[in-house]
Each structure stands twice: as structure tokens, then as C-alpha cells.
PDB file of C-alpha atoms in Angstrom:
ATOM      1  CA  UNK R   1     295.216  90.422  53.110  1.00  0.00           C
ATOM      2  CA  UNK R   2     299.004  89.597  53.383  1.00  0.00           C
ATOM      3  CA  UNK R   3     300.713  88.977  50.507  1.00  0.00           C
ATOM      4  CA  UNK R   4     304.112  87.553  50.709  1.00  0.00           C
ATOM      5  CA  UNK R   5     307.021  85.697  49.109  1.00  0.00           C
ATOM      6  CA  UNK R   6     310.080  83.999  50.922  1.00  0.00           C
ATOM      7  CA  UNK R   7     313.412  82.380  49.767  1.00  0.00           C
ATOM      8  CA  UNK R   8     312.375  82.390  46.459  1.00  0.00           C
ATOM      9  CA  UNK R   9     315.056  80.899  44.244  1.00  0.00           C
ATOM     10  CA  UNK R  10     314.274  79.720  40.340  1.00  0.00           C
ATOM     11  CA  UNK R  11     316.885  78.549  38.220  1.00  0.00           C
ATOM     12  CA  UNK R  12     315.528  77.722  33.955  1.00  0.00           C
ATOM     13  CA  UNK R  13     318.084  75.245  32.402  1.00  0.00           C
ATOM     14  CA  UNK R  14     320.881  75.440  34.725  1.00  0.00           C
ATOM     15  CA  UNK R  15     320.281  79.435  34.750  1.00  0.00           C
ATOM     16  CA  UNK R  16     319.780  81.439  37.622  1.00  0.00           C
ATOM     17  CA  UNK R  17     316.952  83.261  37.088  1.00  0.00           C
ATOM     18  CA  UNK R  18     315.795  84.013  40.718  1.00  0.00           C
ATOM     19  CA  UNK R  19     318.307  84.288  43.938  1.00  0.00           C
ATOM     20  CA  UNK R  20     316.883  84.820  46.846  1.00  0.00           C
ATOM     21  CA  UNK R  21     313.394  87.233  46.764  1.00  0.00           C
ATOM     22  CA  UNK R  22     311.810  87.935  49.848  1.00  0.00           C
ATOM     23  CA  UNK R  23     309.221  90.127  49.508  1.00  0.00           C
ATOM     24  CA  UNK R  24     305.627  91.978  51.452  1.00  0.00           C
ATOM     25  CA  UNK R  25     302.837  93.616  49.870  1.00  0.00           C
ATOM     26  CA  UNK R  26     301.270  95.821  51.189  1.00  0.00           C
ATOM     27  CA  UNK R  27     296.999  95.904  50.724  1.00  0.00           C
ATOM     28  CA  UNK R  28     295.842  98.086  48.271  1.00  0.00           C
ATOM     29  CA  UNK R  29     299.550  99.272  47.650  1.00  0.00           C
ATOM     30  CA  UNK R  30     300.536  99.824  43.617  1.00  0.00           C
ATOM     31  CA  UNK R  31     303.816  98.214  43.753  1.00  0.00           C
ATOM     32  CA  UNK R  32     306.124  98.865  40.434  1.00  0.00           C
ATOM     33  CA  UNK R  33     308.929  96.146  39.297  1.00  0.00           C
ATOM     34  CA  UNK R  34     311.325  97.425  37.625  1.00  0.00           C
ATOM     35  CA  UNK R  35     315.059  95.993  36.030  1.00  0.00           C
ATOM     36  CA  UNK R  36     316.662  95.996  32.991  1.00  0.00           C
ATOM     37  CA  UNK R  37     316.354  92.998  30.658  1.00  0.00           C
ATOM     38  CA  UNK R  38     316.596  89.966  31.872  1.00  0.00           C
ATOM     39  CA  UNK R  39     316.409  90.928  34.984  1.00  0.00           C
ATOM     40  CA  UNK R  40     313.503  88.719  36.011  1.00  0.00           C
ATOM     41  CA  UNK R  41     310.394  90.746  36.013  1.00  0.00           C
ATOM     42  CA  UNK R  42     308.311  88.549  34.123  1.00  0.00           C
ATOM     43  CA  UNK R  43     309.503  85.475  35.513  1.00  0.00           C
ATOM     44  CA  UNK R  44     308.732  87.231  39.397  1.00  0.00           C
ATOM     45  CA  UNK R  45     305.464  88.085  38.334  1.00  0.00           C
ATOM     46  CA  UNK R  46     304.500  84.264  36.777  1.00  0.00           C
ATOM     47  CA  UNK R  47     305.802  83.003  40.182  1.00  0.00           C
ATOM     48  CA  UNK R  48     303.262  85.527  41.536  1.00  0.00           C
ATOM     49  CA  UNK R  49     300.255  84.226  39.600  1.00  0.00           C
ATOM     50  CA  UNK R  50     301.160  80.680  40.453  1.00  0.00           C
ATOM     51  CA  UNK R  51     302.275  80.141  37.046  1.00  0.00           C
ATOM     52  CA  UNK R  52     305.492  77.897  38.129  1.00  0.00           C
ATOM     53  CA  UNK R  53     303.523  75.445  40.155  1.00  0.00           C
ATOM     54  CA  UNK R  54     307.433  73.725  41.484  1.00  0.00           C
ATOM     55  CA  UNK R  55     307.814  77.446  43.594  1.00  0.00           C
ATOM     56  CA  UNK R  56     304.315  78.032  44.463  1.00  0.00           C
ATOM     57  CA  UNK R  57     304.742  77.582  48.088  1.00  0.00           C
ATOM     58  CA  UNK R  58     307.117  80.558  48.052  1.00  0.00           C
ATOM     59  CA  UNK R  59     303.865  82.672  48.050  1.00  0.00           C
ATOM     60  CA  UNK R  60     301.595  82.922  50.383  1.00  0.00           C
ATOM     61  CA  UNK R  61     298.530  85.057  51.180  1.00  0.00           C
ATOM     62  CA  UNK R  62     297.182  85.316  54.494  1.00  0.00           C
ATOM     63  CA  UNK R  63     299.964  82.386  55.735  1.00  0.00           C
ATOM     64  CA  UNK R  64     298.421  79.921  52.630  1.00  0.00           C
ATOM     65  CA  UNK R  65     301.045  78.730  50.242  1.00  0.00           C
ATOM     66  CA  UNK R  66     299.653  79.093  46.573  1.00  0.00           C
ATOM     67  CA  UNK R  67     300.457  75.205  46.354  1.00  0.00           C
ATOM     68  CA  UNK R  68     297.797  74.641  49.062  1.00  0.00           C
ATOM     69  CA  UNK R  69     295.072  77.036  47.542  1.00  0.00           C
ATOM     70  CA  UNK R  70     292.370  75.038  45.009  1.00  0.00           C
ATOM     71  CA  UNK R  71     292.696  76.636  41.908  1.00  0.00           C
ATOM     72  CA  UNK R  72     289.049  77.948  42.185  1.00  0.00           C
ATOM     73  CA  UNK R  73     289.688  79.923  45.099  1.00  0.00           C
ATOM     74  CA  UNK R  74     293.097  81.202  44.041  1.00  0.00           C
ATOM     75  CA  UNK R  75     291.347  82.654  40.778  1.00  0.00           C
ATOM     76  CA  UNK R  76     289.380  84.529  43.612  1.00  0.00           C
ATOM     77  CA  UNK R  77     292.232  86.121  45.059  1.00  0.00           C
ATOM     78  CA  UNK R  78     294.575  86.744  42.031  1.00  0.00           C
ATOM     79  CA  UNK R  79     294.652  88.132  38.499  1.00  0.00           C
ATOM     80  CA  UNK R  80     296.946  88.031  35.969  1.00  0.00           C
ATOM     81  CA  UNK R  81     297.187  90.083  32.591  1.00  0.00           C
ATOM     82  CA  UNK R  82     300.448  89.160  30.794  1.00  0.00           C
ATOM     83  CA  UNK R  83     302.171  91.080  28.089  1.00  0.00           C
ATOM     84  CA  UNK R  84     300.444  90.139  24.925  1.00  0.00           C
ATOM     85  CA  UNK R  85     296.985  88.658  25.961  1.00  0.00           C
ATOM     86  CA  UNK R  86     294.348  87.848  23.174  1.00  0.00           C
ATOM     87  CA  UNK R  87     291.072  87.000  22.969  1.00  0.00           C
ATOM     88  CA  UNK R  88     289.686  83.580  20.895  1.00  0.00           C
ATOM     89  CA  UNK R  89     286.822  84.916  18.599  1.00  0.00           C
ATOM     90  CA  UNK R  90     285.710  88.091  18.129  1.00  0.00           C
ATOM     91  CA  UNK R  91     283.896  89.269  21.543  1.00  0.00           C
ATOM     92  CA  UNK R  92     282.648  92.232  22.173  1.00  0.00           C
ATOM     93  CA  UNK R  93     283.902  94.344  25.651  1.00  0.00           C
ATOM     94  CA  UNK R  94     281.163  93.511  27.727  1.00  0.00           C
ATOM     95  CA  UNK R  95     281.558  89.979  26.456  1.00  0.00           C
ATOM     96  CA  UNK R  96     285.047  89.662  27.496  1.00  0.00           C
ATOM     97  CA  UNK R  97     284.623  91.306  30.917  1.00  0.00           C
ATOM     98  CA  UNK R  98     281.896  88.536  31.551  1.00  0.00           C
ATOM     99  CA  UNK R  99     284.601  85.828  31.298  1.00  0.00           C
ATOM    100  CA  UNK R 100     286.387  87.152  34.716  1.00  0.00           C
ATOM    101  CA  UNK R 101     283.591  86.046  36.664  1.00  0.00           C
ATOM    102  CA  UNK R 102     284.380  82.316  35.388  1.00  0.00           C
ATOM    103  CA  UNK R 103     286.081  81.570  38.959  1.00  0.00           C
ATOM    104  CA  UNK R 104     282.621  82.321  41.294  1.00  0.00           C
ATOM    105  CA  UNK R 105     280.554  80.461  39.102  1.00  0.00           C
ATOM    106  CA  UNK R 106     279.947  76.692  39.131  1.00  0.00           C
ATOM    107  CA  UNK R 107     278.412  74.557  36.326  1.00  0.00           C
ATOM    108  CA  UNK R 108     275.099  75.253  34.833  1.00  0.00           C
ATOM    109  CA  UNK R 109     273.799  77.896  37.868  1.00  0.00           C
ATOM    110  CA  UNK R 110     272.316  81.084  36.510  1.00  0.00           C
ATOM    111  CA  UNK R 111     274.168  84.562  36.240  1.00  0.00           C
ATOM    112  CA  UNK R 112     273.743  86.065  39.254  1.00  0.00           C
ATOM    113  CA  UNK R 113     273.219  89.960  40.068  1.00  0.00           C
ATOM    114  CA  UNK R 114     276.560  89.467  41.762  1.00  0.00           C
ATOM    115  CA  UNK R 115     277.938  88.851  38.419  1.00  0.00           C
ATOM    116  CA  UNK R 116     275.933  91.859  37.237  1.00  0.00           C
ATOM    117  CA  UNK R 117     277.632  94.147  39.615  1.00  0.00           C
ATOM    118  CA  UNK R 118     281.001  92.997  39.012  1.00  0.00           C
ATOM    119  CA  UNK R 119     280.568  93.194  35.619  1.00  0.00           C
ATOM    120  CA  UNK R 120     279.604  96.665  35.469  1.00  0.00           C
ATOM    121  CA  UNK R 121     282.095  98.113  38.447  1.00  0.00           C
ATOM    122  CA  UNK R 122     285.090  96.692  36.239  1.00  0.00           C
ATOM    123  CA  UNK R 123     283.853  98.506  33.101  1.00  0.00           C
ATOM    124  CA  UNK R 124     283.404 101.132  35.089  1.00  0.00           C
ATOM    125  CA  UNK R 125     286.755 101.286  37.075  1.00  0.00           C
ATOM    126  CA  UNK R 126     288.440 100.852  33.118  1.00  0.00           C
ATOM    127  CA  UNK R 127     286.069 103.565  31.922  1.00  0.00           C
ATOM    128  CA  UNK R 128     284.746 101.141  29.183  1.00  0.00           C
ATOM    129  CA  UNK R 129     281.199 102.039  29.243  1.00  0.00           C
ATOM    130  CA  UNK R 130     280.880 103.475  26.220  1.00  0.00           C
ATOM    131  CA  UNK R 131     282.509 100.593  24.470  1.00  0.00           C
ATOM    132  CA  UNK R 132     280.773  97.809  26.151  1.00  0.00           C
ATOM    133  CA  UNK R 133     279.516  96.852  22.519  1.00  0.00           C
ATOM    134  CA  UNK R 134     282.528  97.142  20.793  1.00  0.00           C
ATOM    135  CA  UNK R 135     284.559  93.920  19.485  1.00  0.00           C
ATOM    136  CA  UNK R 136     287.640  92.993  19.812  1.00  0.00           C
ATOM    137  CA  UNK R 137     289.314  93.934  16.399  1.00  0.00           C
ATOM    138  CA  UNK R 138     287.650  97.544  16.352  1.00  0.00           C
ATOM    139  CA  UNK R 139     289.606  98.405  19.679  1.00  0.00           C
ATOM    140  CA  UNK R 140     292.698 100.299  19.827  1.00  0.00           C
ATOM    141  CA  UNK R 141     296.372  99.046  21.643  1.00  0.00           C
ATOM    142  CA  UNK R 142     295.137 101.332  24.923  1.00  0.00           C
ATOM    143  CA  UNK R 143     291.162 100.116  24.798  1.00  0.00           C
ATOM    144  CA  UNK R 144     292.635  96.254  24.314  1.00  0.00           C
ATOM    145  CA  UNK R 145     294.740  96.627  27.779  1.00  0.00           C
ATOM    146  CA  UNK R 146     292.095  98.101  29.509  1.00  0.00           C
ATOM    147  CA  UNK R 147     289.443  95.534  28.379  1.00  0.00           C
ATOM    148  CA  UNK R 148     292.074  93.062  29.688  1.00  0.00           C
ATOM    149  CA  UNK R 149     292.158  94.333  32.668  1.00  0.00           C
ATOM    150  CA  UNK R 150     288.847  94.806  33.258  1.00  0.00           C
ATOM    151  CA  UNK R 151     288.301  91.123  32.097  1.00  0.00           C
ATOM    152  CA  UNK R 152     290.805  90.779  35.275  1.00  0.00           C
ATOM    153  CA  UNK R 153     288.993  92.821  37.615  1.00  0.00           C
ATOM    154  CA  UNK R 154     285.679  91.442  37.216  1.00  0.00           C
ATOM    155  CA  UNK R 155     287.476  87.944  38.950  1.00  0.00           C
ATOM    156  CA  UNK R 156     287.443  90.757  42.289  1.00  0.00           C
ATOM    157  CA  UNK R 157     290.627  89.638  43.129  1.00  0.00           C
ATOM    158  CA  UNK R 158     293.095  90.995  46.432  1.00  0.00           C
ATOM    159  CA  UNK R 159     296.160  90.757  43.791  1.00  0.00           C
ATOM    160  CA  UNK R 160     296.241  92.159  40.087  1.00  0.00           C
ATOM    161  CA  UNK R 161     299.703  91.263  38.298  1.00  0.00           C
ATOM    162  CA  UNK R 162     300.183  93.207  35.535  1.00  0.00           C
ATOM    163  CA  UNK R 163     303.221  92.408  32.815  1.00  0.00           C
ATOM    164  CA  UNK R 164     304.086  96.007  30.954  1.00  0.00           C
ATOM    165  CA  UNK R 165     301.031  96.940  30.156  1.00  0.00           C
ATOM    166  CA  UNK R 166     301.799 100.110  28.852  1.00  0.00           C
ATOM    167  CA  UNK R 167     304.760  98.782  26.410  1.00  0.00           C
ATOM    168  CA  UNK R 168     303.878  99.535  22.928  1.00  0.00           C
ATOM    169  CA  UNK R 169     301.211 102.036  23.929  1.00  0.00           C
ATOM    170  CA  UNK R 170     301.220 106.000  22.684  1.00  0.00           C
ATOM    171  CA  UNK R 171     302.051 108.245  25.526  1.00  0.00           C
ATOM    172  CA  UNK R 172     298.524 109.754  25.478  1.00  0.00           C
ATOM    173  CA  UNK R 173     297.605 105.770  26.076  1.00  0.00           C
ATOM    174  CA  UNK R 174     300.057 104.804  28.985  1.00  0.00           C
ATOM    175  CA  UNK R 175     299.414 107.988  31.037  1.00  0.00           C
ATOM    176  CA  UNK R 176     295.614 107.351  30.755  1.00  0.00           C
ATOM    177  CA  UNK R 177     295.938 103.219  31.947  1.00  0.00           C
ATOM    178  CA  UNK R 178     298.371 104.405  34.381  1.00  0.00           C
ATOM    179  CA  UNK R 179     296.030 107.191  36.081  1.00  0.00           C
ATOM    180  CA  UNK R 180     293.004 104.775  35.947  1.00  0.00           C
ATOM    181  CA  UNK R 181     295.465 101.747  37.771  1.00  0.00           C
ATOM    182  CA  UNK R 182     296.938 104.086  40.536  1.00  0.00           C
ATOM    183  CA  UNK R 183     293.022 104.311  41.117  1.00  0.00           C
ATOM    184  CA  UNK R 184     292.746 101.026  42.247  1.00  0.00           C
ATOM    185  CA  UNK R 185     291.103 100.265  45.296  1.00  0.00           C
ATOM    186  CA  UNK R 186     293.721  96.645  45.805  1.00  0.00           C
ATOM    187  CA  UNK R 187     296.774  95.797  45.610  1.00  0.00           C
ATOM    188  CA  UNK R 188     298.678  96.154  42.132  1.00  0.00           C
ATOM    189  CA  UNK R 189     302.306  94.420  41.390  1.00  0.00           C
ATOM    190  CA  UNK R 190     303.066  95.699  38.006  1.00  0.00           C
ATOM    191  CA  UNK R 191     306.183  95.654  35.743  1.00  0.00           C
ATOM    192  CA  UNK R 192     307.101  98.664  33.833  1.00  0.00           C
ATOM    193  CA  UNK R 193     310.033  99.985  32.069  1.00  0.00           C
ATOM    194  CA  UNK R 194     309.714 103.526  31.907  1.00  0.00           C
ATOM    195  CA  UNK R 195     311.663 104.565  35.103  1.00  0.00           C
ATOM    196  CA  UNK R 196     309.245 108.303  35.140  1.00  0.00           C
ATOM    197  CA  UNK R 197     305.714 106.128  35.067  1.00  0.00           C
ATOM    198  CA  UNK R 198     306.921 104.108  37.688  1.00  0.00           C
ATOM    199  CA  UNK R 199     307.863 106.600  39.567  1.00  0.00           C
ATOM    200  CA  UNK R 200     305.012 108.546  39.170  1.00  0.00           C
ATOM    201  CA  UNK R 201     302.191 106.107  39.996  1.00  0.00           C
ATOM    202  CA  UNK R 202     303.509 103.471  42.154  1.00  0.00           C
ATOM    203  CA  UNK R 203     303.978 103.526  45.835  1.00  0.00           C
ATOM    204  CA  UNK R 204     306.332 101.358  45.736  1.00  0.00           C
ATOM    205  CA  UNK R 205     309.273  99.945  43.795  1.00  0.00           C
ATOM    206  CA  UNK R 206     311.130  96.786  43.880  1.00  0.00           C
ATOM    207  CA  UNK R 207     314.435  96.878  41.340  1.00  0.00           C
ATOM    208  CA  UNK R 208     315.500  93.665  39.876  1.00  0.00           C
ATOM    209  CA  UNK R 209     319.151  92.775  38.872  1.00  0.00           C
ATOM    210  CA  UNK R 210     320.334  89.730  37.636  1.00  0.00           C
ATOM    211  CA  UNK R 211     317.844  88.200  39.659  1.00  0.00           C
ATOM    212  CA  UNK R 212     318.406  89.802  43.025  1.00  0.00           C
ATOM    213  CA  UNK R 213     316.454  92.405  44.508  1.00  0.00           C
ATOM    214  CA  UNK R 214     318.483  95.314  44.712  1.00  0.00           C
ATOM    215  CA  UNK R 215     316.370  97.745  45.890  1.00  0.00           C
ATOM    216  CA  UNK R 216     312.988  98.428  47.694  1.00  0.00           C
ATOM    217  CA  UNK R 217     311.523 101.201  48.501  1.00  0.00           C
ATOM    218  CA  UNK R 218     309.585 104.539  48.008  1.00  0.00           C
ATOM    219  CA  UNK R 219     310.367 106.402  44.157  1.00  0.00           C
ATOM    220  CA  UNK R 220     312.306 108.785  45.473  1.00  0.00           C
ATOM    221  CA  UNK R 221     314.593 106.160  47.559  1.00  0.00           C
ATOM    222  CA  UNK R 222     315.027 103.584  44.967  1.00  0.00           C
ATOM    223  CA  UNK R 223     315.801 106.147  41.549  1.00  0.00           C
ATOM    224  CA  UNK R 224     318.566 107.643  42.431  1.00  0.00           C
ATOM    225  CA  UNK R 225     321.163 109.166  40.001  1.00  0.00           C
ATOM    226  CA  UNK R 226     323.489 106.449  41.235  1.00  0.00           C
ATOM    227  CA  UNK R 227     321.193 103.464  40.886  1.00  0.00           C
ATOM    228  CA  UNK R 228     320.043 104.291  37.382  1.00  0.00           C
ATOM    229  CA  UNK R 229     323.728 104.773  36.450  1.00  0.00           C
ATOM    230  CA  UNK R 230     325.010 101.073  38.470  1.00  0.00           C
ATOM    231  CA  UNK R 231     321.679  99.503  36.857  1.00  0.00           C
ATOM    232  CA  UNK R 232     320.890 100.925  33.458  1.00  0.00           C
ATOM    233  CA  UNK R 233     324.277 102.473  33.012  1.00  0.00           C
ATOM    234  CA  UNK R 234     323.314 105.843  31.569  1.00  0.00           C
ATOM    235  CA  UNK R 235     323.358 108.903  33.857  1.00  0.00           C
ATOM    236  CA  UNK R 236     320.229 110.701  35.132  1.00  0.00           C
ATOM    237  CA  UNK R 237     319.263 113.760  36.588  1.00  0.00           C
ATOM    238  CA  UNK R 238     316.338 113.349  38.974  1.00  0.00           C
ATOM    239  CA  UNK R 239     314.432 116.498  39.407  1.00  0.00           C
ATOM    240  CA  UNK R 240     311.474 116.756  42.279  1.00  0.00           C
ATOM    241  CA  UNK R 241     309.063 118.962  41.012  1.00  0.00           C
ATOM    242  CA  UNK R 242     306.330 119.179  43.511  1.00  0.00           C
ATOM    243  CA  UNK R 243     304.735 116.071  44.271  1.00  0.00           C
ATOM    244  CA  UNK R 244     306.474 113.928  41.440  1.00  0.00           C
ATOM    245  CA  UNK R 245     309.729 113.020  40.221  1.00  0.00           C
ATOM    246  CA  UNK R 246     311.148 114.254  36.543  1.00  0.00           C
ATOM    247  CA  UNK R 247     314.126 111.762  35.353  1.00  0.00           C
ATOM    248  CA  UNK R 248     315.995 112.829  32.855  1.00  0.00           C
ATOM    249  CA  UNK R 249     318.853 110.798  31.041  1.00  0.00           C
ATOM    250  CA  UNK R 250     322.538 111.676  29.677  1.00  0.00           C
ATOM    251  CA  UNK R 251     324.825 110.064  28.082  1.00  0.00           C
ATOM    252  CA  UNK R 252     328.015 108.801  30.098  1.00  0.00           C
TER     253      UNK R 252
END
């Protein structure tokens, strides 16, 4: 599926918050936003899910203008997990999970084994199995995020937007969520602001400044010492060890 947004412009009381995105996604790609604050992550990524319904026909998949697409079907095709998503009641994993499959199911018809196998390959793909009967308040930061996701999953959509789902997380946590989302067998568009995770475990990166995309490209080709240093203004050494990339920041 093509996934695309063109001459997308926002502006939020008089305030440019968007100038100009044009962007392509590529299917199954993991695609990392990054930008300093402020930059217009979040905002890119709600304009992504549909969320601004004045600029949905600035994104398109397969040609279709969100605009166009009954909200039904564009539940089928995207997923979104913002920043700090909660859950009403105290539901259990498997629970939660179950309420992705909302969008393919109409009225009062019975749970299908469709919605069985959904189910299960999202807890799977999170590695939730073992806590498929745990609630909601017993779970830790990094078990919450992937139940969300999972939750997300389960909708089998061609488009998961993810909003920094590793802020606030231990380490241990974000390299664990990232390894299991590089997995993913569609295509991810995910925020992040830790410049080694991103470059780690995306593809892809799209830098944000002020609004404007700046750069797009592979890791190696956008996080360059003299991009950090013009966007972030610290200085970086940017080590290839391998097959990754080590960043490493300095004081100017």
C-alpha cells in the first residue's frame, strides 16, 4: 500500500506549525521522526492518524484522501498509540487487545475466529502471552506500551503511528519495545527522541525543524555530526561500529 502526504501546511492560532511536508512511505518500512521540541512530531503524526480532519486530504493511501475514507475502513488501515494512552476500567491484557478488533466488527454479530487469530498474533507479536490475564494496574511502564500496541495491532492495520513510546521507559524497557517494533511485518512511523534508538531500529528517518522537513533519509545520512550540531546544538561524534551507529554527545 502507498502511503503518502503532499503540501501539507498546518498553522494552530496564527502559528505555523507545519510548512510544507511532502512525504512517501514505504510498505513495511520502520520510519523514525525525529526534531527537537516543538518541532512538530506529534502534530505530523495526528495529521497521520486523521486526527485534524481540516488536512486530512493531505494523506492518502493507495491515491484515497483520508477525508474520503469512512471511518470504519480507515480504522482498518491505520493505528494510532499516542503518548500517554489509558485504559477506562481495569481490563485485563487479553481484554484490552480484544478492543482493536472494534473496527471489523458490526453490531451484535458473534466473535469470529478471525477475531481469535488476530487476537492472539498481536499478543504474540508484543510477547504478552504470559500476561494475557494480567490487569491493567499490575502492569509495568514497558508491559502498558506494549499492551497498547498490541491493542493497536489487533485492528491489522497497513500503518501503526506510534508517539514516543519509549519516553519514560528504563533502558532495559525501550531496547526490548524497540527490538519487538523493528520486527514488524508493516509499516511503522514512529517519533522518538533518543537520536541512538532511532538510529538503530529505523530504516528510515525524517528530521523535523520548526516545522520543515529538513532531512530524509537512511541513519547514517540524516545524523551527521553537523546536523545534530545545526539541530540540537550540541556536538556529536558518530561512531559506525559494525552494522549500527554509536552517537556520542559533547559539549560545544
Amino acid at each position: 500500500m502507498n502511503i503518502s502526504v503532499s503540501g501539507l501546511q498546518m498553522a494552530l492560532q496564527s502559528q505555523k506549525v507545519l510548512q510544507g511536508i511532502d512525504l512517501e512511505l514505504g510498505t513495511g518500512e520502520i520510519v523514525g521522526l525525529l526534531g527537537p521540541n516543538g518541532s512538530g512530531k506529534s502534530t505530523l503524526l495526528r495529521c497521520l492518524a486523521g486526527l485534524f480532519p481540516r488536512y486530512a486530504h493531505h494523506v492518502c493511501f493507495d491515491g484515497t484522501p483520508l477525508n474520503e475514507m469512512p471511518l470504519r475502513s480507515r480504522a482498518k488501515q491505520l493505528a494510532f498509540v499516542p503518548q500517554h494512552a489509558e485504559v477506562d476500567g481495569d481490563l485485563c491484557v487479553e481484554q484490552i487487545v480484544r478492543l482493536g478488533r472494534t473496527p471489523h466488527r458490526r453490531g451484535l454479530f458473534a466473535w469470529s475466529g478471525a477475531d481469535d487469530s488476530a487476537v492472539e498474533d498481536a499478543i504474540c507479536l508484543m510477547t504478552l502471552s504470559c500476561l494475557r490475564h494480567r490487569h491493567w494496574r499490575q502492569l509495568s511502564g514497558g508491559e502498558r506500551q506494549r499492551t497498547q500496541i498490541a491493542r493497536a495491532l489487533a485492528q491489522q492495520p497497513q500503518l501503526l503511528i506510534l508517539d514516543e513510546p519509549t519516553n519514560h521507559l528504563d533502558i532495559e524497557y525501550q531496547l526490548e519495545l524497540m527490538t519487538l517494533i523493528a520486527k514488524l511485518p508493516i509499516t511503522v512511523v514512529i517519533a522518538l527522541h533518543d537520536l541512538n534508538l532511532a538510529a538503530n531500529y529505523c530504516q528510515r528517518l525524517v528530521l523535523l525543524k520548526a516545522g520543515k522537513v529538513i532531512a530524509n533519509g537512511p541513519p547514517e545520512a540524516v545524523l551527521t555530526p553537523d546536523v545534530i550540531e545545526q539541530t540540537w546544538r550540541v556536538k556529536a561524534n558518530v561512531l559506525r561500529e559494525e552494522a549500527s551507529l554509536n552517537i556520542r554527545y559533547a559539549m560545544r
